[in-house]
XYZ file of C-alpha atoms in Angstrom:
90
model
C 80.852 36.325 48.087
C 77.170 36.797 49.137
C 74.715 36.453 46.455
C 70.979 37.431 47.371
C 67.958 36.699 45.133
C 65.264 39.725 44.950
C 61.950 37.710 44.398
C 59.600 41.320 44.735
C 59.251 45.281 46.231
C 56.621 46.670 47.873
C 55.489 49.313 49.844
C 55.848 48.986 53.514
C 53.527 50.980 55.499
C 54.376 50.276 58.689
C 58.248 51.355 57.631
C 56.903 53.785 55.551
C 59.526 52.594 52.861
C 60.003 50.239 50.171
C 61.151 47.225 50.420
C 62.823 43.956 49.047
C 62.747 40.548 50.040
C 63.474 37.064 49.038
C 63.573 33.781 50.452
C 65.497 34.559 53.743
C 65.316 38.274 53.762
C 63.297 41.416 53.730
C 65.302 44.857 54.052
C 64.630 48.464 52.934
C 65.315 49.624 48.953
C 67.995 51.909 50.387
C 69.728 49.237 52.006
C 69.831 47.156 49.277
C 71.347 49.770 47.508
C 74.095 50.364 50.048
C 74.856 46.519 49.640
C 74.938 46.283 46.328
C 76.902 49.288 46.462
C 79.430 47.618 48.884
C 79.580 44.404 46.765
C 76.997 42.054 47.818
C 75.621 40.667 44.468
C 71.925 40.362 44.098
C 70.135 38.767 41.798
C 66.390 39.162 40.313
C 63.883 35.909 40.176
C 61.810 35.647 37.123
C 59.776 33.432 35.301
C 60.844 29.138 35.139
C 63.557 29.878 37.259
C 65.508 32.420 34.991
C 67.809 34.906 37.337
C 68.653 38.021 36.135
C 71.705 39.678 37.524
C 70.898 43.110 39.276
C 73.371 46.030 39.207
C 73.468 50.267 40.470
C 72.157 52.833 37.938
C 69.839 55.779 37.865
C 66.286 56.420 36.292
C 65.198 58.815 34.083
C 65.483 61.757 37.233
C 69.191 60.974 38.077
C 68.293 58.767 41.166
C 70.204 55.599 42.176
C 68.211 52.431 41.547
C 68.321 49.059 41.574
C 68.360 47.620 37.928
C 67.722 44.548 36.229
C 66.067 42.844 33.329
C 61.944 44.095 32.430
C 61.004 39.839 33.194
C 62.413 40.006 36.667
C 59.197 39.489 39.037
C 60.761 42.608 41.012
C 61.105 44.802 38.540
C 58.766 47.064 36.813
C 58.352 46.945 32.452
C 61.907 48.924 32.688
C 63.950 47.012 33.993
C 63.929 48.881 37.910
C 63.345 47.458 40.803
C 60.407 49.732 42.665
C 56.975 49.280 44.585
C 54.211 49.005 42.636
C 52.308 52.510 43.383
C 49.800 53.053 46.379
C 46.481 53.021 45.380
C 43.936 54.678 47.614
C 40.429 54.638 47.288
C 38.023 56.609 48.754
């Protein structure tokens, strides 16, 4: 079985999308999604080395996420894996 470790998100301009990445990788949200989906197993980096396992669910709006513990570097304070927002300044 694979197993892929999600060390952060962000916002891609260039793709226009977000994406994850890890050690070895760097692939769209969505496609993450449609791995973990298809039974790749992905796990969340946090803090001293803890992993946190990541698994399919939905936020508050009825969207499929990505979710995983609130430590996870990834992951935002609940528990889903998302960019940070864009800040622009004028």
């Amino acid at each position: 079985m694979v197993r892929l470790v999600i060390k952060g998100c962000e916002f891609d301009p260039a793709q226009v999308k977000d994406v994850v990445f890890g050690d070895s990788f760097r692939m769209e949200l969505d496609k993450a999604m449609e791995l973990a989906d298809a039974g790749v197993e992905f796990w969340a980096a946090g803090p001293d080395g803890a992993m946190a396992r990541v698994i399919l669910g939905e936020n508050e709006y009825g969207e499929r996420i990505l979710k995983t513990e609130a430590i996870a570097f990834a992951a935002n304070h609940l528990g889903e894996i998302v960019a940070p927002p864009v800040v622009r300044r004028p």
